[in-house]
Amino acid sequence: MYHNKQTMKDQLHISEQVCFPVYAFAKEIINQYRPLLEALELTYPQYLVMLVLWEYKEQTVNQLGDKLKLDSGTLTPLLKRMETKAFVTRIRSTVDERIVNISLTEKGVALKEKAACIPQQLMEAMNVSAEDLLLLKNIITKIAKK
Amino acid sequence: MYHNKQTMKDQLHISEQVCFPVYAFAKEIINQYRPLLEALELTYPQYLVMLVLWEYKEQTVNQLGDKLKLDSGTLTPLLKRMETKAFVTRIRSTVDERIVNISLTEKGVALKEKAACIPQQLMEAMNVSAEDLLLLKNIITKIAKK
DNA sequence: TTTAATTATATTGTGTACAATTTAATTGAT
DNA sequence: ATCAATTAAATTGTACACAATATAATTAAA
């Protein structure tokens, strides 16, 4: 039917897309983080790994992947780069040799002090209020939970 | 001060992050699109290019980059892959030889028919309502506009 | 307990992303 | 008109991201 066909086709416009703003905004966030994290020699995904390790001390590759929604194809090379920069150690478990435990080095622990100002700096760089960001987080959490 | 130091440090936990859900949700969206777009031989960024071209017929690399927030380092190889798949043509302007015009081939135009069901399929796959997605879009648009 | 199934990580290959640089073409100021 | 500045794409290099597969270790089933 003409009406239905038009209705469907109209959704195929970039301005009508609801997912594109999410995709573009996620990239924008990473771009805003970049100069701040550069001072710590971290990329955004590497910063996420540090956040988990600052909180949990030690994690297996799998545990990091669960928390950050990343697979070993992404994490293995990423963690090797972090090991090269001496932020983490990668030690294969002697109990179960399939498992690689990721831990912070002293340098990695110390980096937390330098990172303390990042959340504040980011909000200022993006010029958003904590309320708006929290609202956004709550909606996404609600949608993504299912 | 002790209180302030703790307050700042507490933000450095993955669960406290407001940007991580956006990052993870954007990846989740692309992962939900993947099997649907595979039937059209498109990736998500390539699908975005098609959305723009279905609407505007012809675009320069720069115009695509402006609308999709992608630079030539991303677009040039991406568009070459789409040219290889015969969805678009890349023709250097004779008026201004710096410019490369991207246009749809007949195959590219025809693909719109097959794509008509994608928006609907995606919402079903993600199990979200149009209202929730629209709410999300409005908040992001408000935040990202500045 | 030998083998089959499962698990954890690593590897390979393709495709984004983007900074920095390069190349070539066009514009603008003198 | 000439040359410097600007512009548009392309290139190079680094770093994700993920599907598919491989490898090795552990567990489970007979």
mmCIF file with all atom_site columns, N, CA, C and O in Angstrom, chain A residues 79-112:
data_model
loop_
_atom_site.group_PDB
_atom_site.id
_atom_site.type_symbol
_atom_site.label_atom_id
_atom_site.label_alt_id
_atom_site.label_comp_id
_atom_site.label_asym_id
_atom_site.label_entity_id
_atom_site.label_seq_id
_atom_site.pdbx_PDB_ins_code
_atom_site.Cartn_x
_atom_site.Cartn_y
_atom_site.Cartn_z
_atom_site.occupancy
_atom_site.B_iso_or_equiv
_atom_site.pdbx_formal_charge
_atom_site.auth_seq_id
_atom_site.auth_comp_id
_atom_site.auth_asym_id
_atom_site.auth_atom_id
_atom_site.pdbx_PDB_model_num
ATOM 1   N N  . LEU A 1 79  ? 45.768 -5.503  26.365 1.00 0.00 ? 79  LEU A N  1
ATOM 2   C CA . LEU A 1 79  ? 46.452 -5.741  27.645 1.00 0.00 ? 79  LEU A CA 1
ATOM 3   C C  . LEU A 1 79  ? 47.960 -5.887  27.452 1.00 0.00 ? 79  LEU A C  1
ATOM 4   O O  . LEU A 1 79  ? 48.742 -5.500  28.327 1.00 0.00 ? 79  LEU A O  1
ATOM 5   N N  . LYS A 1 80  ? 48.360 -6.418  26.307 1.00 0.00 ? 80  LYS A N  1
ATOM 6   C CA . LYS A 1 80  ? 49.796 -6.495  26.019 1.00 0.00 ? 80  LYS A CA 1
ATOM 7   C C  . LYS A 1 80  ? 50.397 -5.103  25.891 1.00 0.00 ? 80  LYS A C  1
ATOM 8   O O  . LYS A 1 80  ? 51.523 -4.861  26.329 1.00 0.00 ? 80  LYS A O  1
ATOM 9   N N  . ARG A 1 81  ? 49.637 -4.176  25.283 1.00 0.00 ? 81  ARG A N  1
ATOM 10  C CA . ARG A 1 81  ? 50.126 -2.801  25.176 1.00 0.00 ? 81  ARG A CA 1
ATOM 11  C C  . ARG A 1 81  ? 50.213 -2.149  26.552 1.00 0.00 ? 81  ARG A C  1
ATOM 12  O O  . ARG A 1 81  ? 51.154 -1.399  26.839 1.00 0.00 ? 81  ARG A O  1
ATOM 13  N N  . MET A 1 82  ? 49.236 -2.461  27.413 1.00 0.00 ? 82  MET A N  1
ATOM 14  C CA . MET A 1 82  ? 49.267 -1.914  28.775 1.00 0.00 ? 82  MET A CA 1
ATOM 15  C C  . MET A 1 82  ? 50.401 -2.526  29.589 1.00 0.00 ? 82  MET A C  1
ATOM 16  O O  . MET A 1 82  ? 50.946 -1.884  30.490 1.00 0.00 ? 82  MET A O  1
ATOM 17  N N  . GLU A 1 83  ? 50.726 -3.773  29.284 1.00 0.00 ? 83  GLU A N  1
ATOM 18  C CA . GLU A 1 83  ? 51.854 -4.426  29.952 1.00 0.00 ? 83  GLU A CA 1
ATOM 19  C C  . GLU A 1 83  ? 53.170 -3.768  29.497 1.00 0.00 ? 83  GLU A C  1
ATOM 20  O O  . GLU A 1 83  ? 54.054 -3.500  30.317 1.00 0.00 ? 83  GLU A O  1
ATOM 21  N N  . THR A 1 84  ? 53.258 -3.492  28.204 1.00 0.00 ? 84  THR A N  1
ATOM 22  C CA . THR A 1 84  ? 54.454 -2.819  27.668 1.00 0.00 ? 84  THR A CA 1
ATOM 23  C C  . THR A 1 84  ? 54.663 -1.465  28.339 1.00 0.00 ? 84  THR A C  1
ATOM 24  O O  . THR A 1 84  ? 55.795 -1.071  28.624 1.00 0.00 ? 84  THR A O  1
ATOM 25  N N  . LYS A 1 85  ? 53.543 -0.778  28.617 1.00 0.00 ? 85  LYS A N  1
ATOM 26  C CA . LYS A 1 85  ? 53.640 0.523   29.285 1.00 0.00 ? 85  LYS A CA 1
ATOM 27  C C  . LYS A 1 85  ? 53.780 0.371   30.799 1.00 0.00 ? 85  LYS A C  1
ATOM 28  O O  . LYS A 1 85  ? 53.795 1.364   31.531 1.00 0.00 ? 85  LYS A O  1
ATOM 29  N N  . ALA A 1 86  ? 53.844 -0.880  31.265 1.00 0.00 ? 86  ALA A N  1
ATOM 30  C CA . ALA A 1 86  ? 54.097 -1.188  32.685 1.00 0.00 ? 86  ALA A CA 1
ATOM 31  C C  . ALA A 1 86  ? 52.975 -0.746  33.620 1.00 0.00 ? 86  ALA A C  1
ATOM 32  O O  . ALA A 1 86  ? 53.229 -0.448  34.787 1.00 0.00 ? 86  ALA A O  1
ATOM 33  N N  . PHE A 1 87  ? 51.742 -0.708  33.116 1.00 0.00 ? 87  PHE A N  1
ATOM 34  C CA . PHE A 1 87  ? 50.606 -0.407  33.984 1.00 0.00 ? 87  PHE A CA 1
ATOM 35  C C  . PHE A 1 87  ? 50.037 -1.677  34.611 1.00 0.00 ? 87  PHE A C  1
ATOM 36  O O  . PHE A 1 87  ? 49.456 -1.627  35.686 1.00 0.00 ? 87  PHE A O  1
ATOM 37  N N  . VAL A 1 88  ? 50.181 -2.803  33.904 1.00 0.00 ? 88  VAL A N  1
ATOM 38  C CA . VAL A 1 88  ? 49.635 -4.067  34.407 1.00 0.00 ? 88  VAL A CA 1
ATOM 39  C C  . VAL A 1 88  ? 50.635 -5.199  34.185 1.00 0.00 ? 88  VAL A C  1
ATOM 40  O O  . VAL A 1 88  ? 51.565 -5.085  33.379 1.00 0.00 ? 88  VAL A O  1
ATOM 41  N N  . THR A 1 89  ? 50.414 -6.277  34.924 1.00 0.00 ? 89  THR A N  1
ATOM 42  C CA . THR A 1 89  ? 51.144 -7.526  34.673 1.00 0.00 ? 89  THR A CA 1
ATOM 43  C C  . THR A 1 89  ? 50.152 -8.556  34.154 1.00 0.00 ? 89  THR A C  1
ATOM 44  O O  . THR A 1 89  ? 48.967 -8.523  34.497 1.00 0.00 ? 89  THR A O  1
ATOM 45  N N  . ARG A 1 90  ? 50.621 -9.433  33.291 1.00 0.00 ? 90  ARG A N  1
ATOM 46  C CA . ARG A 1 90  ? 49.806 -10.534 32.758 1.00 0.00 ? 90  ARG A CA 1
ATOM 47  C C  . ARG A 1 90  ? 50.471 -11.825 33.214 1.00 0.00 ? 90  ARG A C  1
ATOM 48  O O  . ARG A 1 90  ? 51.509 -12.220 32.676 1.00 0.00 ? 90  ARG A O  1
ATOM 49  N N  . ILE A 1 91  ? 49.861 -12.481 34.188 1.00 0.00 ? 91  ILE A N  1
ATOM 50  C CA . ILE A 1 91  ? 50.482 -13.681 34.747 1.00 0.00 ? 91  ILE A CA 1
ATOM 51  C C  . ILE A 1 91  ? 49.534 -14.859 34.628 1.00 0.00 ? 91  ILE A C  1
ATOM 52  O O  . ILE A 1 91  ? 48.406 -14.840 35.143 1.00 0.00 ? 91  ILE A O  1
ATOM 53  N N  . ARG A 1 92  ? 50.001 -15.888 33.927 1.00 0.00 ? 92  ARG A N  1
ATOM 54  C CA . ARG A 1 92  ? 49.173 -17.078 33.724 1.00 0.00 ? 92  ARG A CA 1
ATOM 55  C C  . ARG A 1 92  ? 49.060 -17.832 35.037 1.00 0.00 ? 92  ARG A C  1
ATOM 56  O O  . ARG A 1 92  ? 50.066 -18.062 35.731 1.00 0.00 ? 92  ARG A O  1
ATOM 57  N N  . SER A 1 93  ? 47.845 -18.197 35.386 1.00 0.00 ? 93  SER A N  1
ATOM 58  C CA . SER A 1 93  ? 47.584 -18.888 36.646 1.00 0.00 ? 93  SER A CA 1
ATOM 59  C C  . SER A 1 93  ? 48.277 -20.241 36.676 1.00 0.00 ? 93  SER A C  1
ATOM 60  O O  . SER A 1 93  ? 48.291 -20.965 35.680 1.00 0.00 ? 93  SER A O  1
ATOM 61  N N  . THR A 1 94  ? 48.850 -20.588 37.821 1.00 0.00 ? 94  THR A N  1
ATOM 62  C CA . THR A 1 94  ? 49.472 -21.916 37.974 1.00 0.00 ? 94  THR A CA 1
ATOM 63  C C  . THR A 1 94  ? 48.422 -22.944 38.354 1.00 0.00 ? 94  THR A C  1
ATOM 64  O O  . THR A 1 94  ? 48.579 -24.138 38.095 1.00 0.00 ? 94  THR A O  1
ATOM 65  N N  . VAL A 1 95  ? 47.326 -22.456 38.945 1.00 0.00 ? 95  VAL A N  1
ATOM 66  C CA . VAL A 1 95  ? 46.227 -23.355 39.344 1.00 0.00 ? 95  VAL A CA 1
ATOM 67  C C  . VAL A 1 95  ? 45.485 -23.854 38.101 1.00 0.00 ? 95  VAL A C  1
ATOM 68  O O  . VAL A 1 95  ? 45.191 -25.036 37.971 1.00 0.00 ? 95  VAL A O  1
ATOM 69  N N  . ASP A 1 96  ? 45.179 -22.922 37.198 1.00 0.00 ? 96  ASP A N  1
ATOM 70  C CA . ASP A 1 96  ? 44.498 -23.258 35.950 1.00 0.00 ? 96  ASP A CA 1
ATOM 71  C C  . ASP A 1 96  ? 45.225 -22.515 34.837 1.00 0.00 ? 96  ASP A C  1
ATOM 72  O O  . ASP A 1 96  ? 45.051 -21.302 34.679 1.00 0.00 ? 96  ASP A O  1
ATOM 73  N N  . GLU A 1 97  ? 46.011 -23.227 34.089 1.00 0.00 ? 97  GLU A N  1
ATOM 74  C CA . GLU A 1 97  ? 46.904 -22.568 33.127 1.00 0.00 ? 97  GLU A CA 1
ATOM 75  C C  . GLU A 1 97  ? 46.184 -21.974 31.917 1.00 0.00 ? 97  GLU A C  1
ATOM 76  O O  . GLU A 1 97  ? 46.803 -21.374 31.055 1.00 0.00 ? 97  GLU A O  1
ATOM 77  N N  . ARG A 1 98  ? 44.856 -22.135 31.854 1.00 0.00 ? 98  ARG A N  1
ATOM 78  C CA . ARG A 1 98  ? 44.129 -21.458 30.783 1.00 0.00 ? 98  ARG A CA 1
ATOM 79  C C  . ARG A 1 98  ? 43.934 -19.983 31.111 1.00 0.00 ? 98  ARG A C  1
ATOM 80  O O  . ARG A 1 98  ? 43.762 -19.158 30.234 1.00 0.00 ? 98  ARG A O  1
ATOM 81  N N  . ILE A 1 99  ? 43.985 -19.657 32.405 1.00 0.00 ? 99  ILE A N  1
ATOM 82  C CA . ILE A 1 99  ? 43.632 -18.313 32.880 1.00 0.00 ? 99  ILE A CA 1
ATOM 83  C C  . ILE A 1 99  ? 44.850 -17.401 32.957 1.00 0.00 ? 99  ILE A C  1
ATOM 84  O O  . ILE A 1 99  ? 45.919 -17.813 33.404 1.00 0.00 ? 99  ILE A O  1
ATOM 85  N N  . VAL A 1 100 ? 44.651 -16.175 32.490 1.00 0.00 ? 100 VAL A N  1
ATOM 86  C CA . VAL A 1 100 ? 45.680 -15.135 32.640 1.00 0.00 ? 100 VAL A CA 1
ATOM 87  C C  . VAL A 1 100 ? 45.146 -14.057 33.581 1.00 0.00 ? 100 VAL A C  1
ATOM 88  O O  . VAL A 1 100 ? 44.102 -13.478 33.320 1.00 0.00 ? 100 VAL A O  1
ATOM 89  N N  . ASN A 1 101 ? 45.854 -13.853 34.681 1.00 0.00 ? 101 ASN A N  1
ATOM 90  C CA . ASN A 1 101 ? 45.449 -12.847 35.660 1.00 0.00 ? 101 ASN A CA 1
ATOM 91  C C  . ASN A 1 101 ? 46.100 -11.500 35.337 1.00 0.00 ? 101 ASN A C  1
ATOM 92  O O  . ASN A 1 101 ? 47.310 -11.433 35.133 1.00 0.00 ? 101 ASN A O  1
ATOM 93  N N  . ILE A 1 102 ? 45.260 -10.481 35.329 1.00 0.00 ? 102 ILE A N  1
ATOM 94  C CA . ILE A 1 102 ? 45.737 -9.118  35.068 1.00 0.00 ? 102 ILE A CA 1
ATOM 95  C C  . ILE A 1 102 ? 45.745 -8.356  36.394 1.00 0.00 ? 102 ILE A C  1
ATOM 96  O O  . ILE A 1 102 ? 44.722 -8.278  37.082 1.00 0.00 ? 102 ILE A O  1
ATOM 97  N N  . SER A 1 103 ? 46.919 -7.817  36.762 1.00 0.00 ? 103 SER A N  1
ATOM 98  C CA . SER A 1 103 ? 47.042 -7.050  38.007 1.00 0.00 ? 103 SER A CA 1
ATOM 99  C C  . SER A 1 103 ? 47.720 -5.728  37.724 1.00 0.00 ? 103 SER A C  1
ATOM 100 O O  . SER A 1 103 ? 48.442 -5.573  36.737 1.00 0.00 ? 103 SER A O  1
ATOM 101 N N  . LEU A 1 104 ? 47.491 -4.780  38.633 1.00 0.00 ? 104 LEU A N  1
ATOM 102 C CA . LEU A 1 104 ? 48.135 -3.479  38.526 1.00 0.00 ? 104 LEU A CA 1
ATOM 103 C C  . LEU A 1 104 ? 49.585 -3.559  38.993 1.00 0.00 ? 104 LEU A C  1
ATOM 104 O O  . LEU A 1 104 ? 49.902 -4.250  39.955 1.00 0.00 ? 104 LEU A O  1
ATOM 105 N N  . THR A 1 105 ? 50.458 -2.842  38.308 1.00 0.00 ? 105 THR A N  1
ATOM 106 C CA . THR A 1 105 ? 51.810 -2.627  38.823 1.00 0.00 ? 105 THR A CA 1
ATOM 107 C C  . THR A 1 105 ? 51.732 -1.441  39.794 1.00 0.00 ? 105 THR A C  1
ATOM 108 O O  . THR A 1 105 ? 50.687 -0.807  39.920 1.00 0.00 ? 105 THR A O  1
ATOM 109 N N  . GLU A 1 106 ? 52.848 -1.146  40.448 1.00 0.00 ? 106 GLU A N  1
ATOM 110 C CA . GLU A 1 106 ? 52.864 0.039   41.322 1.00 0.00 ? 106 GLU A CA 1
ATOM 111 C C  . GLU A 1 106 ? 52.567 1.286   40.496 1.00 0.00 ? 106 GLU A C  1
ATOM 112 O O  . GLU A 1 106 ? 51.834 2.174   40.924 1.00 0.00 ? 106 GLU A O  1
ATOM 113 N N  . LYS A 1 107 ? 53.143 1.323   39.301 1.00 0.00 ? 107 LYS A N  1
ATOM 114 C CA . LYS A 1 107 ? 52.899 2.452   38.412 1.00 0.00 ? 107 LYS A CA 1
ATOM 115 C C  . LYS A 1 107 ? 51.414 2.562   38.070 1.00 0.00 ? 107 LYS A C  1
ATOM 116 O O  . LYS A 1 107 ? 50.865 3.656   38.009 1.00 0.00 ? 107 LYS A O  1
ATOM 117 N N  . GLY A 1 108 ? 50.781 1.400   37.878 1.00 0.00 ? 108 GLY A N  1
ATOM 118 C CA . GLY A 1 108 ? 49.356 1.372   37.575 1.00 0.00 ? 108 GLY A CA 1
ATOM 119 C C  . GLY A 1 108 ? 48.527 1.856   38.741 1.00 0.00 ? 108 GLY A C  1
ATOM 120 O O  . GLY A 1 108 ? 47.552 2.613   38.557 1.00 0.00 ? 108 GLY A O  1
ATOM 121 N N  . VAL A 1 109 ? 48.886 1.445   39.944 1.00 0.00 ? 109 VAL A N  1
ATOM 122 C CA . VAL A 1 109 ? 48.182 1.910   41.150 1.00 0.00 ? 109 VAL A CA 1
ATOM 123 C C  . VAL A 1 109 ? 48.347 3.418   41.295 1.00 0.00 ? 109 VAL A C  1
ATOM 124 O O  . VAL A 1 109 ? 47.384 4.149   41.543 1.00 0.00 ? 109 VAL A O  1
ATOM 125 N N  . ALA A 1 110 ? 49.592 3.866   41.094 1.00 0.00 ? 110 ALA A N  1
ATOM 126 C CA . ALA A 1 110 ? 49.900 5.294   41.278 1.00 0.00 ? 110 ALA A CA 1
ATOM 127 C C  . ALA A 1 110 ? 49.143 6.172   40.289 1.00 0.00 ? 110 ALA A C  1
ATOM 128 O O  . ALA A 1 110 ? 48.838 7.339   40.577 1.00 0.00 ? 110 ALA A O  1
ATOM 129 N N  . LEU A 1 111 ? 48.817 5.612   39.134 1.00 0.00 ? 111 LEU A N  1
ATOM 130 C CA . LEU A 1 111 ? 48.144 6.397   38.095 1.00 0.00 ? 111 LEU A CA 1
ATOM 131 C C  . LEU A 1 111 ? 46.773 6.894   38.547 1.00 0.00 ? 111 LEU A C  1
ATOM 132 O O  . LEU A 1 111 ? 46.252 7.884   38.018 1.00 0.00 ? 111 LEU A O  1
ATOM 133 N N  . LYS A 1 112 ? 46.201 6.216   39.520 1.00 0.00 ? 112 LYS A N  1
ATOM 134 C CA . LYS A 1 112 ? 44.865 6.607   40.000 1.00 0.00 ? 112 LYS A CA 1
ATOM 135 C C  . LYS A 1 112 ? 44.847 8.044   40.518 1.00 0.00 ? 112 LYS A C  1
ATOM 136 O O  . LYS A 1 112 ? 43.859 8.758   40.320 1.00 0.00 ? 112 LYS A O  1
#
